[in-house]
Each structure stands twice: as C-alpha cells, then as structure tokens.
Amino acid sequence: MTIKKVTILGAGVLGAQIAFQAAYAGFEVVSYDINDDALAAAAKRFETLQGVYQEQVGATTDQLSQTMARLSQSSDLIDAVGAADLIIEAVPENLDLKKQIWAQVGAAAPDHTIFLTNTSTLLPSSFADSTGAPERFLALHFANNIWVQNIVEVMGTTQTDAKYVSLTEQFAKDMGMDPVVLNKEQPRYIMNSLLVPLLDAASRLYANEVASPHQIDKVWKKATRSPKGPFEIMDIVGLRTVYAIHSANAERTGDALERQFTQKLKAEYIDQGKTGKESGQGFYDYDANGNAILDD
C-alpha cells in the first residue's frame, strides 16, 4: 500500500501542526474542521508555522511554497475523507464526539484507508468499533511542537491487524517522526503516563493555593533542570484543552480540588482571553517570538 493522500480531522493547535508537517514531508493533505471560522483560525496557524519552520527547521521559501500547495482545507467531512489513504483524528477529547465522527468517516472513506486517532486520554479500543473497520484502526500520538519534538507513539488495540501497525510506523518515519511502537494498549501511552501526573500535581497545588503557577514552575525547573515547568507545558497544550480534560475528570470523580482548578482556570484565564501560548497569554505572557516572559 502506498500512502499519498492524508486527511487530518481537527485543525486546532496540534491538528494544524500534524497537517503542516505531513504536507512539508511531501504528502497531499486535507485539513478538516467544522466551519469557516475554524478554517480561518487554522489558516492563521499555518501562516505562523511557515515562520517557525524557517527559523527552527531551516525551511526555504520554495519548500514552504510547495508545502502550502500540498495543503488544502475543508469543512465538508465526507468530501475531506473520500479519497484519503490515511486519516488522523485530532478532535476534542470527548468520547461521544469521537464515536460520532468516526462512524461518519468509516462509512465515507475508501476500504483501504488507515484510521488513526491522536487521542491523549481515551483508549482507542473504546471507540474503535465506531469506524466499522477496527482492524484498520489504531493510535498515532504526537507531542506538541512536532517539528522538533518529533517523537510519536504507535499503539494498536487487540483488534488491530499487525500490518496496519507496520504501515503506520513507516508512515510516521516518512513524515519525519521518530516512532515508538507500544507492545499493548496503555491508557495515556508512555509520554502522558509520565507527564499527566506532573501536570495534575501542579494543578492541585495551584487550586489549593499552596503556590502560584510561576512559583511551582520555578521549583520544578530549578530542582530538575527541566527546560519548562508544568504550567508552561499547559500553555503550550492550550488552556481550553486543559480545561476540557480537567472538567471531564471533575465530572467523573467529583474531586473538589479538580473542580476548583477548572473554576479558577476558567475565571482567571480563559474568560479573560488568556488561552495559552497561541493567544500570547496564558499562565505566562509571550513575546513576539513566542517566548515566555519569565519572572526574574
């Protein structure tokens, strides 16, 4: 099987990165999102990424021109997936939404199409059957800033045919990624199994008013020599995504500190238009080059 045409479902912060990198690597890419406003926001992300690739990857004007020529946008889901060899889903972390979208995609995509999800918190097996072809369905999980942090995790379910795991691993390499194939399905993969407890601990310290986000980050970075603290990481992920995940957890568990964190996050940041690095403000303010303005 030759993979030439790729569709990315969802053009948010990470979805736009995946689409742009795939087009940069030479694939013909359709970036799908739900309406014209979402497509306009994605177009701005693609414009920003061109500058980022020039500065951090060394991309030439010609390479970027060719990348944009291979990258199209659509708000018509059926049309977007109709000729795809491979589809990557990067929509919000809502199980019902993912089931709904994959049911539509599974009915409209060609019979050979590989179905991939970038879900961070849900088990792929919990919605694999929605595709109608669970043997062709698995996870390909990206980190943010994929042009430099290019690790990806390939994770099948018990229903995934091994040949699609191999095809996905090769696709990831062709896309410029460094794939790691997991031996079995694991909630949160490797990366988030390590990262999420750190972010959760930081959010609880903040919610419980033990310390400010900047103080928490300072302690973590100084003590571990990590380049970024947990709240800087949340800004990169995007505070709307962080809010959605913690809101779902609070609803599921009834945890008081979880609920308190979501309330503070919404009132003090999201409602003020501070949605993270992409907006220029989140737990930190960012300069014109996207660098966090840190305390002395």
GROMACS .gro file of C-alpha atoms in nm:
model
  296
    1MET     CA    1   0.000   0.000   0.000
    2THR     CA    2   0.125   0.346  -0.094
    3ILE     CA    3   0.016   0.636   0.124
    4LYS     CA    4  -0.016   0.959  -0.073
    5LYS     CA    5  -0.330   1.135   0.045
    6VAL     CA    6  -0.373   1.220   0.413
    7THR     CA    7  -0.665   1.385   0.592
    8ILE     CA    8  -0.634   1.545   0.936
    9LEU     CA    9  -0.961   1.579   1.129
   10GLY     CA   10  -0.937   1.884   1.355
   11ALA     CA   11  -0.721   2.189   1.290
   12GLY     CA   12  -0.656   2.311   1.642
   13VAL     CA   13  -0.308   2.367   1.783
   14LEU     CA   14  -0.185   2.009   1.735
   15GLY     CA   15  -0.405   1.916   1.440
   16ALA     CA   16  -0.265   2.209   1.242
   17GLN     CA   17   0.090   2.105   1.328
   18ILE     CA   18   0.024   1.748   1.209
   19ALA     CA   19  -0.129   1.870   0.882
   20PHE     CA   20   0.154   2.113   0.814
   21GLN     CA   21   0.429   1.860   0.892
   22ALA     CA   22   0.267   1.595   0.672
   23ALA     CA   23   0.246   1.842   0.382
   24TYR     CA   24   0.606   1.953   0.445
   25ALA     CA   25   0.713   1.588   0.425
   26GLY     CA   26   0.554   1.555   0.080
   27PHE     CA   27   0.206   1.416   0.141
   28GLU     CA   28  -0.108   1.562  -0.015
   29VAL     CA   29  -0.303   1.682   0.288
   30VAL     CA   30  -0.661   1.789   0.357
   31SER     CA   31  -0.707   1.975   0.686
   32TYR     CA   32  -1.068   1.941   0.805
   33ASP     CA   33  -1.253   2.145   1.065
   34ILE     CA   34  -1.619   2.213   1.136
   35ASN     CA   35  -1.685   2.559   0.988
   36ASP     CA   36  -1.540   2.866   0.815
   37ASP     CA   37  -1.436   3.030   1.142
   38ALA     CA   38  -1.237   2.722   1.244
   39LEU     CA   39  -1.075   2.707   0.899
   40ALA     CA   40  -0.980   3.076   0.921
   41ALA     CA   41  -0.817   3.016   1.260
   42ALA     CA   42  -0.630   2.718   1.112
   43ALA     CA   43  -0.511   2.928   0.818
   44LYS     CA   44  -0.351   3.167   1.066
   45ARG     CA   45  -0.181   2.872   1.237
   46PHE     CA   46  -0.039   2.757   0.902
   47GLU     CA   47   0.090   3.107   0.836
   48THR     CA   48   0.261   3.115   1.175
   49LEU     CA   49   0.409   2.770   1.119
   50GLN     CA   50   0.577   2.887   0.800
   51GLY     CA   51   0.779   3.138   1.001
   52VAL     CA   52   0.853   2.879   1.269
   53TYR     CA   53   0.981   2.630   1.010
   54GLN     CA   54   1.203   2.895   0.855
   55GLU     CA   55   1.353   2.983   1.192
   56GLN     CA   56   1.373   2.643   1.362
   57VAL     CA   57   1.387   2.389   1.078
   58GLY     CA   58   1.571   2.593   0.815
   59ALA     CA   59   1.291   2.561   0.561
   60THR     CA   60   1.339   2.758   0.240
   61THR     CA   61   1.080   2.979   0.075
   62ASP     CA   62   1.046   2.723  -0.203
   63GLN     CA   63   0.991   2.436   0.043
   64LEU     CA   64   0.723   2.633   0.223
   65SER     CA   65   0.554   2.728  -0.104
   66GLN     CA   66   0.542   2.360  -0.202
   67THR     CA   67   0.412   2.269   0.143
   68MET     CA   68   0.121   2.510   0.114
   69ALA     CA   69   0.047   2.387  -0.238
   70ARG     CA   70   0.002   2.036  -0.098
   71LEU     CA   71  -0.218   2.154   0.191
   72SER     CA   72  -0.588   2.225   0.141
   73GLN     CA   73  -0.872   2.294   0.383
   74SER     CA   74  -1.229   2.170   0.401
   75SER     CA   75  -1.534   2.192   0.626
   76ASP     CA   76  -1.710   1.910   0.437
   77LEU     CA   77  -1.630   1.592   0.630
   78ILE     CA   78  -1.746   1.347   0.365
   79ASP     CA   79  -1.554   1.523   0.090
   80ALA     CA   80  -1.244   1.555   0.309
   81VAL     CA   81  -1.211   1.181   0.366
   82GLY     CA   82  -1.343   1.050   0.034
   83ALA     CA   83  -1.002   0.986  -0.125
   84ALA     CA   84  -0.783   0.951   0.183
   85ASP     CA   85  -0.526   0.675   0.217
   86LEU     CA   86  -0.476   0.762   0.583
   87ILE     CA   87  -0.680   0.971   0.829
   88ILE     CA   88  -0.559   1.117   1.158
   89GLU     CA   89  -0.824   1.235   1.404
   90ALA     CA   90  -0.732   1.519   1.640
   91VAL     CA   91  -1.072   1.640   1.764
   92PRO     CA   92  -1.159   1.730   2.126
   93GLU     CA   93  -1.131   1.460   2.393
   94ASN     CA   94  -1.498   1.367   2.404
   95LEU     CA   95  -1.588   1.000   2.359
   96ASP     CA   96  -1.932   1.060   2.211
   97LEU     CA   97  -1.792   1.314   1.964
   98LYS     CA   98  -1.518   1.075   1.853
   99LYS     CA   99  -1.768   0.791   1.807
  100GLN     CA  100  -1.993   1.017   1.601
  101ILE     CA  101  -1.715   1.142   1.375
  102TRP     CA  102  -1.559   0.800   1.322
  103ALA     CA  103  -1.897   0.649   1.231
  104GLN     CA  104  -1.933   0.911   0.957
  105VAL     CA  105  -1.573   0.872   0.845
  106GLY     CA  106  -1.586   0.494   0.843
  107ALA     CA  107  -1.888   0.500   0.614
  108ALA     CA  108  -1.738   0.755   0.373
  109ALA     CA  109  -1.368   0.662   0.349
  110PRO     CA  110  -1.226   0.410   0.099
  111ASP     CA  111  -1.199   0.046   0.204
  112HIS     CA  112  -0.818   0.061   0.223
  113THR     CA  113  -0.790   0.371   0.444
  114ILE     CA  114  -0.586   0.352   0.765
  115PHE     CA  115  -0.770   0.512   1.059
  116LEU     CA  116  -0.557   0.681   1.327
  117THR     CA  117  -0.650   0.868   1.642
  118ASN     CA  118  -0.431   1.115   1.829
  119THR     CA  119  -0.638   1.083   2.146
  120SER     CA  120  -0.438   1.159   2.460
  121THR     CA  121  -0.670   1.039   2.736
  122LEU     CA  122  -0.917   0.791   2.583
  123LEU     CA  123  -0.843   0.430   2.499
  124PRO     CA  124  -0.864   0.375   2.120
  125SER     CA  125  -1.047   0.046   2.184
  126SER     CA  126  -1.333   0.241   2.345
  127PHE     CA  127  -1.437   0.379   2.006
  128ALA     CA  128  -1.262   0.150   1.753
  129ASP     CA  129  -1.587  -0.024   1.655
  130SER     CA  130  -1.739   0.309   1.552
  131THR     CA  131  -1.518   0.306   1.243
  132GLY     CA  132  -1.674  -0.013   1.110
  133ALA     CA  133  -1.321  -0.141   1.048
  134PRO     CA  134  -1.146  -0.184   1.386
  135GLU     CA  135  -0.875  -0.394   1.220
  136ARG     CA  136  -0.758  -0.077   1.039
  137PHE     CA  137  -0.783   0.147   1.346
  138LEU     CA  138  -0.505   0.241   1.591
  139ALA     CA  139  -0.344   0.536   1.768
  140LEU     CA  140  -0.066   0.763   1.647
  141HIS     CA  141   0.007   1.001   1.933
  142PHE     CA  142   0.209   1.319   1.878
  143ALA     CA  143   0.377   1.562   2.116
  144ASN     CA  144   0.337   1.938   2.073
  145ASN     CA  145   0.593   2.127   1.861
  146ILE     CA  146   0.624   1.819   1.641
  147TRP     CA  147   0.882   1.973   1.406
  148VAL     CA  148   1.141   1.947   1.686
  149GLN     CA  149   0.975   1.722   1.947
  150ASN     CA  150   0.912   1.459   1.683
  151ILE     CA  151   0.854   1.151   1.896
  152VAL     CA  152   0.530   0.963   1.817
  153GLU     CA  153   0.375   0.662   1.984
  154VAL     CA  154   0.209   0.392   1.771
  155MET     CA  155  -0.046   0.191   1.966
  156GLY     CA  156  -0.284  -0.072   1.835
  157THR     CA  157  -0.578  -0.239   2.006
  158THR     CA  158  -0.644  -0.612   2.034
  159GLN     CA  159  -0.844  -0.580   1.711
  160THR     CA  160  -0.577  -0.400   1.506
  161ASP     CA  161  -0.424  -0.602   1.222
  162ALA     CA  162  -0.044  -0.604   1.266
  163LYS     CA  163   0.014  -0.496   0.906
  164TYR     CA  164  -0.151  -0.162   0.978
  165VAL     CA  165   0.079  -0.111   1.275
  166SER     CA  166   0.377  -0.161   1.041
  167LEU     CA  167   0.231   0.070   0.776
  168THR     CA  168   0.167   0.337   1.039
  169GLU     CA  169   0.521   0.307   1.174
  170GLN     CA  170   0.662   0.357   0.823
  171PHE     CA  171   0.426   0.648   0.755
  172ALA     CA  172   0.547   0.817   1.073
  173LYS     CA  173   0.908   0.781   0.959
  174ASP     CA  174   0.821   0.917   0.613
  175MET     CA  175   0.653   1.212   0.785
  176GLY     CA  176   0.976   1.293   0.968
  177MET     CA  177   0.876   1.146   1.301
  178ASP     CA  178   1.058   0.904   1.532
  179PRO     CA  179   0.803   0.630   1.610
  180VAL     CA  180   0.792   0.402   1.914
  181VAL     CA  181   0.557   0.103   1.884
  182LEU     CA  182   0.393   0.009   2.214
  183ASN     CA  183   0.359  -0.361   2.294
  184LYS     CA  184   0.000  -0.325   2.407
  185GLU     CA  185  -0.274  -0.071   2.467
  186GLN     CA  186  -0.197   0.154   2.763
  187PRO     CA  187  -0.405   0.448   2.890
  188ARG     CA  188  -0.210   0.770   2.821
  189TYR     CA  189   0.067   0.583   2.635
  190ILE     CA  190   0.423   0.632   2.766
  191MET     CA  191   0.454   1.008   2.743
  192ASN     CA  192   0.130   1.104   2.913
  193SER     CA  193   0.165   0.828   3.172
  194LEU     CA  194   0.474   1.021   3.282
  195LEU     CA  195   0.356   1.376   3.211
  196VAL     CA  196  -0.005   1.381   3.333
  197PRO     CA  197   0.074   1.305   3.699
  198LEU     CA  198   0.313   1.604   3.698
  199LEU     CA  199   0.050   1.836   3.549
  200ASP     CA  200  -0.216   1.703   3.786
  201ALA     CA  201   0.007   1.759   4.088
  202ALA     CA  202   0.081   2.115   3.974
  203SER     CA  203  -0.287   2.192   3.917
  204ARG     CA  204  -0.375   2.069   4.264
  205LEU     CA  205  -0.104   2.280   4.429
  206TYR     CA  206  -0.243   2.584   4.246
  207ALA     CA  207  -0.608   2.501   4.318
  208ASN     CA  208  -0.527   2.455   4.686
  209GLU     CA  209  -0.348   2.793   4.687
  210VAL     CA  210  -0.020   2.640   4.803
  211ALA     CA  211   0.175   2.845   4.549
  212SER     CA  212   0.134   3.040   4.224
  213PRO     CA  213   0.190   2.882   3.880
  214HIS     CA  214   0.518   3.073   3.842
  215GLN     CA  215   0.644   2.958   4.183
  216ILE     CA  216   0.555   2.596   4.108
  217ASP     CA  217   0.731   2.610   3.771
  218LYS     CA  218   1.039   2.773   3.925
  219VAL     CA  219   1.078   2.497   4.184
  220TRP     CA  220   1.037   2.223   3.924
  221LYS     CA  221   1.282   2.375   3.674
  222LYS     CA  222   1.549   2.464   3.926
  223ALA     CA  223   1.529   2.127   4.103
  224THR     CA  224   1.526   1.907   3.791
  225ARG     CA  225   1.693   2.129   3.528
  226SER     CA  226   1.385   2.080   3.313
  227PRO     CA  227   1.357   2.349   3.043
  228LYS     CA  228   0.986   2.404   3.114
  229GLY     CA  229   0.760   2.383   3.413
  230PRO     CA  230   0.416   2.221   3.423
  231PHE     CA  231   0.228   2.546   3.370
  232GLU     CA  232   0.443   2.639   3.070
  233ILE     CA  233   0.357   2.297   2.931
  234MET     CA  234  -0.015   2.362   2.989
  235ASP     CA  235   0.017   2.690   2.798
  236ILE     CA  236   0.167   2.501   2.504
  237VAL     CA  237  -0.107   2.239   2.511
  238GLY     CA  238  -0.369   2.517   2.523
  239LEU     CA  239  -0.578   2.607   2.825
  240ARG     CA  240  -0.908   2.521   2.655
  241THR     CA  241  -0.782   2.165   2.612
  242VAL     CA  242  -0.655   2.156   2.971
  243TYR     CA  243  -0.994   2.283   3.089
  244ALA     CA  244  -1.184   2.020   2.889
  245ILE     CA  245  -0.977   1.735   3.031
  246HIS     CA  246  -1.000   1.853   3.392
  247SER     CA  247  -1.372   1.929   3.361
  248ALA     CA  248  -1.436   1.574   3.242
  249ASN     CA  249  -1.228   1.439   3.530
  250ALA     CA  250  -1.414   1.655   3.783
  251GLU     CA  251  -1.747   1.536   3.644
  252ARG     CA  252  -1.637   1.174   3.659
  253THR     CA  253  -1.473   1.175   4.003
  254GLY     CA  254  -1.643   1.459   4.192
  255ASP     CA  255  -1.299   1.562   4.318
  256ALA     CA  256  -1.325   1.902   4.491
  257LEU     CA  257  -0.973   2.023   4.402
  258GLU     CA  258  -1.023   1.916   4.039
  259ARG     CA  259  -1.342   2.122   4.026
  260GLN     CA  260  -1.172   2.415   4.197
  261PHE     CA  261  -0.891   2.409   3.942
  262THR     CA  262  -1.132   2.421   3.649
  263GLN     CA  263  -1.321   2.711   3.808
  264LYS     CA  264  -1.003   2.912   3.863
  265LEU     CA  265  -0.874   2.828   3.516
  266LYS     CA  266  -1.194   2.946   3.351
  267ALA     CA  267  -1.246   3.262   3.557
  268GLU     CA  268  -0.887   3.383   3.580
  269TYR     CA  269  -0.761   3.285   3.235
  270ILE     CA  270  -0.997   3.150   2.969
  271ASP     CA  271  -1.276   3.404   3.032
  272GLN     CA  272  -1.010   3.677   3.011
  273GLY     CA  273  -0.899   3.556   2.666
  274LYS     CA  274  -0.581   3.404   2.809
  275THR     CA  275  -0.594   3.062   2.642
  276GLY     CA  276  -0.225   2.977   2.630
  277LYS     CA  277   0.084   3.033   2.419
  278GLU     CA  278  -0.106   3.054   2.090
  279SER     CA  279  -0.306   3.357   2.214
  280GLY     CA  280   0.005   3.526   2.355
  281GLN     CA  281  -0.123   3.499   2.712
  282GLY     CA  282  -0.191   3.213   2.949
  283PHE     CA  283  -0.022   3.136   3.276
  284TYR     CA  284   0.258   3.339   3.115
  285ASP     CA  285   0.273   3.631   2.873
  286TYR     CA  286   0.463   3.564   2.549
  287ASP     CA  287   0.678   3.794   2.336
  288ALA     CA  288   0.657   3.834   1.958
  289ASN     CA  289   0.877   3.528   1.908
  290GLY     CA  290   0.658   3.307   2.126
  291ASN     CA  291   0.897   3.301   2.421
  292ALA     CA  292   0.756   3.302   2.773
  293ILE     CA  293   0.828   3.620   2.967
  294LEU     CA  294   0.966   3.474   3.287
  295ASP     CA  295   0.997   3.625   3.633
  296ASP     CA  296   1.342   3.733   3.746
   0.00000   0.00000   0.00000
